[in-house]
Short mmCIF file of C-alpha atoms in Angstrom, two decimals:
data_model
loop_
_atom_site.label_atom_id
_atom_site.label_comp_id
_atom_site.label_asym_id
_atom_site.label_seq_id
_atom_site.Cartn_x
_atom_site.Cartn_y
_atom_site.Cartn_z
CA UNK A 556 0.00 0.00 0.00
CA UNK A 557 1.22 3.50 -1.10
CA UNK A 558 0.58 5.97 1.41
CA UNK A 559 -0.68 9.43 -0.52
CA UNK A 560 -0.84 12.28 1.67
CA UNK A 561 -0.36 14.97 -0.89
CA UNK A 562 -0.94 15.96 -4.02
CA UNK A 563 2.71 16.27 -5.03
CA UNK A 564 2.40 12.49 -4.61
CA UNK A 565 0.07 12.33 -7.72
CA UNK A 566 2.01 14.67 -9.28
CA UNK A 567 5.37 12.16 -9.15
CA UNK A 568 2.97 9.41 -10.06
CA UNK A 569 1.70 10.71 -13.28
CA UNK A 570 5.17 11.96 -14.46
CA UNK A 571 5.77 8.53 -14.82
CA UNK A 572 3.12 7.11 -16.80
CA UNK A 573 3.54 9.11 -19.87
CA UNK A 574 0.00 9.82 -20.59
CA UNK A 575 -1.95 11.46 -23.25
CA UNK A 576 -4.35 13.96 -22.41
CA UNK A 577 -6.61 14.88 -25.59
CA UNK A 578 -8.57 18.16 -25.31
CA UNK A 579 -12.40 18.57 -27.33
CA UNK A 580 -12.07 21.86 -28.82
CA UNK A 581 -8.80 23.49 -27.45
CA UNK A 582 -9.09 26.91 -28.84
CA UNK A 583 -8.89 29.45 -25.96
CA UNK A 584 -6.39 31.21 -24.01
CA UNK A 585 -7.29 29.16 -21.04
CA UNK A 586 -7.20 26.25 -22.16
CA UNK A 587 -3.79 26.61 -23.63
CA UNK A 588 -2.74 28.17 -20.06
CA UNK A 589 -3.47 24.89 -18.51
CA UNK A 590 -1.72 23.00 -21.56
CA UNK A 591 1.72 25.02 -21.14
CA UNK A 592 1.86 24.19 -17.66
CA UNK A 593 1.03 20.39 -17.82
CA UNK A 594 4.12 20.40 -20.52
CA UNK A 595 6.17 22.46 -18.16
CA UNK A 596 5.27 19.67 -15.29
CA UNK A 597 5.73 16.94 -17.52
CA UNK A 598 2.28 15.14 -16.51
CA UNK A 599 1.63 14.54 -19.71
CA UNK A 600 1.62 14.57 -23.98
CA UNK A 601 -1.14 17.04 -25.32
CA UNK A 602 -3.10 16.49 -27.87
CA UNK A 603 -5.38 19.50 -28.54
CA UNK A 604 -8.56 18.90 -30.90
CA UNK A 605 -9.96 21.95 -32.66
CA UNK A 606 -9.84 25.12 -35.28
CA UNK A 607 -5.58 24.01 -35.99
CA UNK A 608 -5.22 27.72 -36.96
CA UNK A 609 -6.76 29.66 -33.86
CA UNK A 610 -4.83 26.71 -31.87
CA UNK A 611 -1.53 27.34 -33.06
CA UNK A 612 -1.98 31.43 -33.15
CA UNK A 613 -2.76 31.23 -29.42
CA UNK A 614 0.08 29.08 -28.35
CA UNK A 615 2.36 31.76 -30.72
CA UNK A 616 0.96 34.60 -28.65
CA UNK A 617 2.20 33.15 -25.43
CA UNK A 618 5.52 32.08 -26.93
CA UNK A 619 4.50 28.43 -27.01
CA UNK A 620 5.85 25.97 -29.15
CA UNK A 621 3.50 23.88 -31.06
CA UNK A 622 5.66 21.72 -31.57
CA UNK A 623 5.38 20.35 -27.98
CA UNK A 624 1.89 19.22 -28.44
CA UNK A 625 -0.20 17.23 -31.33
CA UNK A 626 -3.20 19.53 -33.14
CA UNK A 627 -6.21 17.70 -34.60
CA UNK A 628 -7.86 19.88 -36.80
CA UNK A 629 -11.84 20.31 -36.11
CA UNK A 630 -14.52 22.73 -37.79
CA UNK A 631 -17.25 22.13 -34.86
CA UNK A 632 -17.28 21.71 -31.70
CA UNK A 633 -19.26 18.26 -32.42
CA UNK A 634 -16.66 17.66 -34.48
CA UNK A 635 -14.03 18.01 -31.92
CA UNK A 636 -15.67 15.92 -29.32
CA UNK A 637 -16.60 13.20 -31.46
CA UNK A 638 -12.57 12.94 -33.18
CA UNK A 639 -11.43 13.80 -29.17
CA UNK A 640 -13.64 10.58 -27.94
CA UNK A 641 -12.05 8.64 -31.42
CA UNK A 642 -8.68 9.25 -29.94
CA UNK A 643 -9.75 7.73 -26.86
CA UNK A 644 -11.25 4.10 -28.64
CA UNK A 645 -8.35 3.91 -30.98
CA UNK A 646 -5.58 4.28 -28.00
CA UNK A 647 -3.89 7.70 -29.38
CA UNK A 648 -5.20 9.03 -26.08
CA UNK A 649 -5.66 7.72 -22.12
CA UNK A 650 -7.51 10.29 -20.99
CA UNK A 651 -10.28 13.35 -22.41
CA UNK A 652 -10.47 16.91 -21.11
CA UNK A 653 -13.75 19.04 -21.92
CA UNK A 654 -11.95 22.13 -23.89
CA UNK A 655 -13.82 24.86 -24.84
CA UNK A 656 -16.96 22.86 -25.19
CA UNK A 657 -20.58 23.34 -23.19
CA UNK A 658 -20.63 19.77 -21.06
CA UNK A 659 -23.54 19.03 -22.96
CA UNK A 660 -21.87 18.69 -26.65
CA UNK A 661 -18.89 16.49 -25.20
CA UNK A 662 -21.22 14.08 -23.02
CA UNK A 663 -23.76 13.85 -26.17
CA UNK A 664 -20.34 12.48 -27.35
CA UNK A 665 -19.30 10.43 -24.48
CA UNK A 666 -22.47 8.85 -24.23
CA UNK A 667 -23.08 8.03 -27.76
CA UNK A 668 -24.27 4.06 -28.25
CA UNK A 669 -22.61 3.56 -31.42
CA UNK A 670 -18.74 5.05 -30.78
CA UNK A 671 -19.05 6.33 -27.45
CA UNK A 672 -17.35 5.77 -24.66
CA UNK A 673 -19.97 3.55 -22.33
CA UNK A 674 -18.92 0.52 -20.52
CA UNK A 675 -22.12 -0.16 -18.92
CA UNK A 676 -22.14 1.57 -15.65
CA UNK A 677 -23.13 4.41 -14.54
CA UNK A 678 -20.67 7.37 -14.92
CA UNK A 679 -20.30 9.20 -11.14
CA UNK A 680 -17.77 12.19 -10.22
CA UNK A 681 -14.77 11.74 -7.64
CA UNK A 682 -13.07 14.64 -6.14
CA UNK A 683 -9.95 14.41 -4.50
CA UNK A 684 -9.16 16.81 -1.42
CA UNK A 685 -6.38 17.62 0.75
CA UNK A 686 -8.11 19.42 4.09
CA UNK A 687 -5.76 20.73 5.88
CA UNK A 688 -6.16 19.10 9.10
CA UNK A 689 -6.23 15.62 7.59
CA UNK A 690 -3.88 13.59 7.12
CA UNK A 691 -3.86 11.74 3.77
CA UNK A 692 -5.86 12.62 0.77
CA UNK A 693 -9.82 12.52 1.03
CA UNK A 694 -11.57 11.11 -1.94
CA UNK A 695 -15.55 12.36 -2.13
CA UNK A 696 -18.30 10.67 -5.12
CA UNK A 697 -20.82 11.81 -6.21
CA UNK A 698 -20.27 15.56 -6.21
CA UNK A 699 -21.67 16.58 -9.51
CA UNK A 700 -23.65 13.91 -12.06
CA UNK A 701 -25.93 11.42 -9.82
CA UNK A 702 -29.12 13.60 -8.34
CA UNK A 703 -30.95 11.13 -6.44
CA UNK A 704 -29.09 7.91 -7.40
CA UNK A 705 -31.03 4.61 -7.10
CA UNK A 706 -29.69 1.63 -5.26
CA UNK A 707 -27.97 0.04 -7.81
CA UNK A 708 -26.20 3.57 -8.95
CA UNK A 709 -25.14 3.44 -5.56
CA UNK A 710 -22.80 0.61 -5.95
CA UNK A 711 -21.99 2.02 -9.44
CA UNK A 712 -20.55 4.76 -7.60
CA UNK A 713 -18.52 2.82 -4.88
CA UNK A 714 -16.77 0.70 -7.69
CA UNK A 715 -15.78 3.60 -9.75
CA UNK A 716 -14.93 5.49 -6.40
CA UNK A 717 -12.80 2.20 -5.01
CA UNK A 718 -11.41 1.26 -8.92
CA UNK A 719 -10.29 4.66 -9.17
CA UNK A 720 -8.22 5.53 -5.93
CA UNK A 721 -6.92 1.48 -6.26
CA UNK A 722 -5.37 2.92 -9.41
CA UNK A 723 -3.24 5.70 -7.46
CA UNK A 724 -1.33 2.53 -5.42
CA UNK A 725 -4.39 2.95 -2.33
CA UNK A 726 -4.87 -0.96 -2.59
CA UNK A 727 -7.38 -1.49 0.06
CA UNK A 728 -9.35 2.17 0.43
CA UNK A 729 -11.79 3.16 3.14
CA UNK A 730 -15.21 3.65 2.73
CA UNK A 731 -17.38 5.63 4.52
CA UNK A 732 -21.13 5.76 3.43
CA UNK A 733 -21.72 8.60 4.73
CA UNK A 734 -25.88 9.65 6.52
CA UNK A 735 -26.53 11.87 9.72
CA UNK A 736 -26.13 9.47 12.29
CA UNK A 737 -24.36 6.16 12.51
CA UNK A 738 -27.27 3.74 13.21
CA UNK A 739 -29.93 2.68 11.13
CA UNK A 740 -33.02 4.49 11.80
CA UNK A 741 -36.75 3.42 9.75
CA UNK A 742 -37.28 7.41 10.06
CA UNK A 743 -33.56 7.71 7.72
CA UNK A 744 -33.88 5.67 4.44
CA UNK A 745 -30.32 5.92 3.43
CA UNK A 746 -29.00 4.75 6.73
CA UNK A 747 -31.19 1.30 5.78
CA UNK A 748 -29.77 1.33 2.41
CA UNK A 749 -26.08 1.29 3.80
CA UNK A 750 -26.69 -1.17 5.82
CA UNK A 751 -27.73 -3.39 3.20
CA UNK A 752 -24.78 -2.55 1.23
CA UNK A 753 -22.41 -2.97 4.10
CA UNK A 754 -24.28 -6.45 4.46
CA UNK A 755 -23.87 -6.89 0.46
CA UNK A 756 -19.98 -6.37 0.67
CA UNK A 757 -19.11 -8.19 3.39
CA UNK A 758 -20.59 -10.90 1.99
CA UNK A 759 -18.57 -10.76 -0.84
CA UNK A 760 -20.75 -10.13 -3.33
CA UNK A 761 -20.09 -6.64 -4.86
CA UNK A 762 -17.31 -3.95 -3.92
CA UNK A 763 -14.35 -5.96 -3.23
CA UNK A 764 -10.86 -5.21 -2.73
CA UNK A 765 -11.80 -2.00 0.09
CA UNK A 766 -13.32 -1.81 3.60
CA UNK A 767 -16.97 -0.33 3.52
CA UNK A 768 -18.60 0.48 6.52
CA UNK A 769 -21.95 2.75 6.97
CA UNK A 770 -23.59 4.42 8.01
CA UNK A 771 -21.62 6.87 9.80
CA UNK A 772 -22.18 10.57 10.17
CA UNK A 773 -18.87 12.51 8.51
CA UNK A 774 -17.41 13.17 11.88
CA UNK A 775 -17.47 9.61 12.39
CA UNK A 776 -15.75 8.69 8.69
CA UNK A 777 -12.78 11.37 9.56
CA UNK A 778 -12.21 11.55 13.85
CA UNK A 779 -11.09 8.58 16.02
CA UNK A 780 -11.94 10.87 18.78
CA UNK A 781 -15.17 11.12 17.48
CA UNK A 782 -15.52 7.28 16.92
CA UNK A 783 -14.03 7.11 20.49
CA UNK A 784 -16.49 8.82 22.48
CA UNK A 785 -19.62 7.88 21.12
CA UNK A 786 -17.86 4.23 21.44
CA UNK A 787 -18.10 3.39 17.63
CA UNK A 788 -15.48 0.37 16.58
CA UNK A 789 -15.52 1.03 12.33
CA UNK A 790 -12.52 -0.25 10.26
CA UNK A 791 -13.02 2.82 8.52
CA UNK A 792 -13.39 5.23 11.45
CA UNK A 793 -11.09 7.77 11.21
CA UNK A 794 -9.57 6.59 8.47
CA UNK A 795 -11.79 7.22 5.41
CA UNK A 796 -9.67 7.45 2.20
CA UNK A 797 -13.30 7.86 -0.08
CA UNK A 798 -16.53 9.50 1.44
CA UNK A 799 -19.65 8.61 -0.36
CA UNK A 800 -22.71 10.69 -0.13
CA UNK A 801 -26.14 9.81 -0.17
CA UNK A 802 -27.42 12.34 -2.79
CA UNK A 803 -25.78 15.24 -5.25
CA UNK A 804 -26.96 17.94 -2.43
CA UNK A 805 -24.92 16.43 0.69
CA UNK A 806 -22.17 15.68 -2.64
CA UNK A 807 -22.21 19.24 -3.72
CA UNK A 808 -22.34 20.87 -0.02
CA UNK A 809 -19.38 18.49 1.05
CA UNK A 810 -17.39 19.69 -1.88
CA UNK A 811 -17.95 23.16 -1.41
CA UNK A 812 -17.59 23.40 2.09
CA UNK A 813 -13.99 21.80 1.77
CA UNK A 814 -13.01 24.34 -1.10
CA UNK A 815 -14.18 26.99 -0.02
CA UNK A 816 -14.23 26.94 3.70
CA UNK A 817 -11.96 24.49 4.41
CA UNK A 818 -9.11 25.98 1.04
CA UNK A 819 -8.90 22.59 0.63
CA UNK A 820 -6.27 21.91 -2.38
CA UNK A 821 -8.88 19.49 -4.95
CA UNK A 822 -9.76 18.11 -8.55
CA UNK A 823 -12.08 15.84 -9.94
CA UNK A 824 -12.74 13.85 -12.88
CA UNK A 825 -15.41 11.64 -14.13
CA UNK A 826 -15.43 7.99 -14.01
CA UNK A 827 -17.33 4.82 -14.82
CA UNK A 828 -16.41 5.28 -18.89
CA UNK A 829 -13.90 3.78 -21.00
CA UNK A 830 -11.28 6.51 -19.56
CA UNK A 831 -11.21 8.67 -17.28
CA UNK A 832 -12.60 12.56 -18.15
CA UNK A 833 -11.96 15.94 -16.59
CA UNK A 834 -14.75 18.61 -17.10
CA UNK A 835 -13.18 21.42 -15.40
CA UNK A 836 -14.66 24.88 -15.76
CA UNK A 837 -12.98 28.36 -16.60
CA UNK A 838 -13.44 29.03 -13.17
CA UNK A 839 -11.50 26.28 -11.80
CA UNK A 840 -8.42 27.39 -10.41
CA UNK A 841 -4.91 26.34 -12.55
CA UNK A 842 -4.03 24.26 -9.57
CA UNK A 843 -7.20 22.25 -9.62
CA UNK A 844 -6.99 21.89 -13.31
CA UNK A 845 -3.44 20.80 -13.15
CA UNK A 846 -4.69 18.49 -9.91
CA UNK A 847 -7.33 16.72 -11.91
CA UNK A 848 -5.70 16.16 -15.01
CA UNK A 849 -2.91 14.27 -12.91
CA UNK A 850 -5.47 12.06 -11.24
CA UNK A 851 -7.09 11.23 -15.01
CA UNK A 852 -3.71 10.07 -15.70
CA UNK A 853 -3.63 7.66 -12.96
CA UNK A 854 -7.12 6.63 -12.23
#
């Protein structure tokens, strides 16, 4: 077991794997900030999908050299995502990066039946946090695409949550399945529901190779003290390495209140497809863009 307590960890990781990152529709200035600096980092080869002109003016303007990076030429921004999710299928790429594309065009893409890239589950966000009073890397699903997921999404979300940090060397993570309170209650539905899938796992049936326990209340999933003085014995207590939430509101809350309360460092990327896709925003910070294109190299 690797221990990863920082994000400089992932960094050192992903230098080694010499990924390629392809980017649907590449042509703006922030977009080809984030490029420069993942080729400065060396986390990864570019390839850049898009208008080849506008592409290579931009990098000119900042004094980039284009010849650092691959450019697929692309008239639409349909046209991007569809050669950027080709790239994908045929192996020229191990990872995709929504350029600048509304999230709409590239998971039309994405999901497409025909060429796509669906593997049959259910695709789920992970985030990846480093609070600064904790001491290893916190992993949180579903943040962003799941809005009331069903049972079965549920454990669509713990595999691609558990596949994804097992790829970054965590070979047994944590679970937490996260409610208000640590005992099942008939008034609390999701505390029944983790129970069953705590039941589910340990009997080997679904969600091997990690240590699920639930339901516990956060405090629970991140404080021995906490687990010691409401005398709760978890093998996750404490300990949690990924933090599952019931719903996209506690997802989205949890995520927020760690960035922006908490200036917890973080990035995210989408899982559950063929590879592994980062949907950052313009207003994502370069360090969180930088952050989650590492972890799409690795998970």
């Amino acid at each position: 077991m690797i221990f990863i307590n920082s994000f400089d960890n992932i960094f050192e990781l992903a230098r080694g794997k010499k990924a390629t990152v392809v980017v649907a529709e590449a042509c703006s200035e922030h977009i080809m900030d984030t490029v420069e600096k993942v080729l400065e980092q060396g986390l990864a080869n570019m390839v850049l999908v898009g208008g080849e002109a506008t592409i290579k003016k931009i990098a000119e303007n900042r004094g980039l050299d284009a010849s650092k990076f691959k450019v697929i030429n692309a008239t639409t921004p349909e046209e991007a995502c569809k050669i950027a999710v080709d790239a994908v299928n045929s192996g020229k790429a191990t990872s995709l990066m929504k350029g600048n594309v509304d999230t709409s065009i590239i998971m039309s893409a994405i999901l497409n039946r025909e060429n796509g890239l669906r593997i049959g589950k259910k695709l789920s966000h992970i985030a990846a946090f480093k609070p600064p009073h904790y001491h290893k890397l916190m992993f949180v699903s579903d943040c962003a695409i799941n809005i009331n997921p069903d049972f079965d999404t549920k454990i669509d979300i713990i595999e691609s949550a558990v596949a994804a940090v097992r790829n970054l060397g965590i070979n047994q993570p944590k679970v937490a399945l996260l409610a208000a309170k640590e005992k099942v209650d008939e008034k609390m539905p999701i505390t029944q529901e983790w129970a069953k899938i705590v039941d589910i796992h340990r009997a080997g049936e679904k969600m091997q190779n990690c240590i699920i326990d639930g339901p516990l209340a956060l405090d629970n999933a991140v404080s021995k003290q906490s687990c010691q003085i409401k005398g709760i014995d978890s093998p996750v207590g404490g300990d949690a390495d990924i933090l599952i939430c019931p719903n996209i509101e506690a997802g989205n809350i949890l995520y927020k209140s760690l960035s922006f309360m908490a200036n917890a460092q973080n990035g995210g990327v989408v899982v559950g497809a063929k590879c592994p896709i980062v949907l950052t925003s313009r207003a994502d910070s370069t360090e969180s863009k930088l952050i989650s294109i590492a972890l799409s190299v690795l998970m």
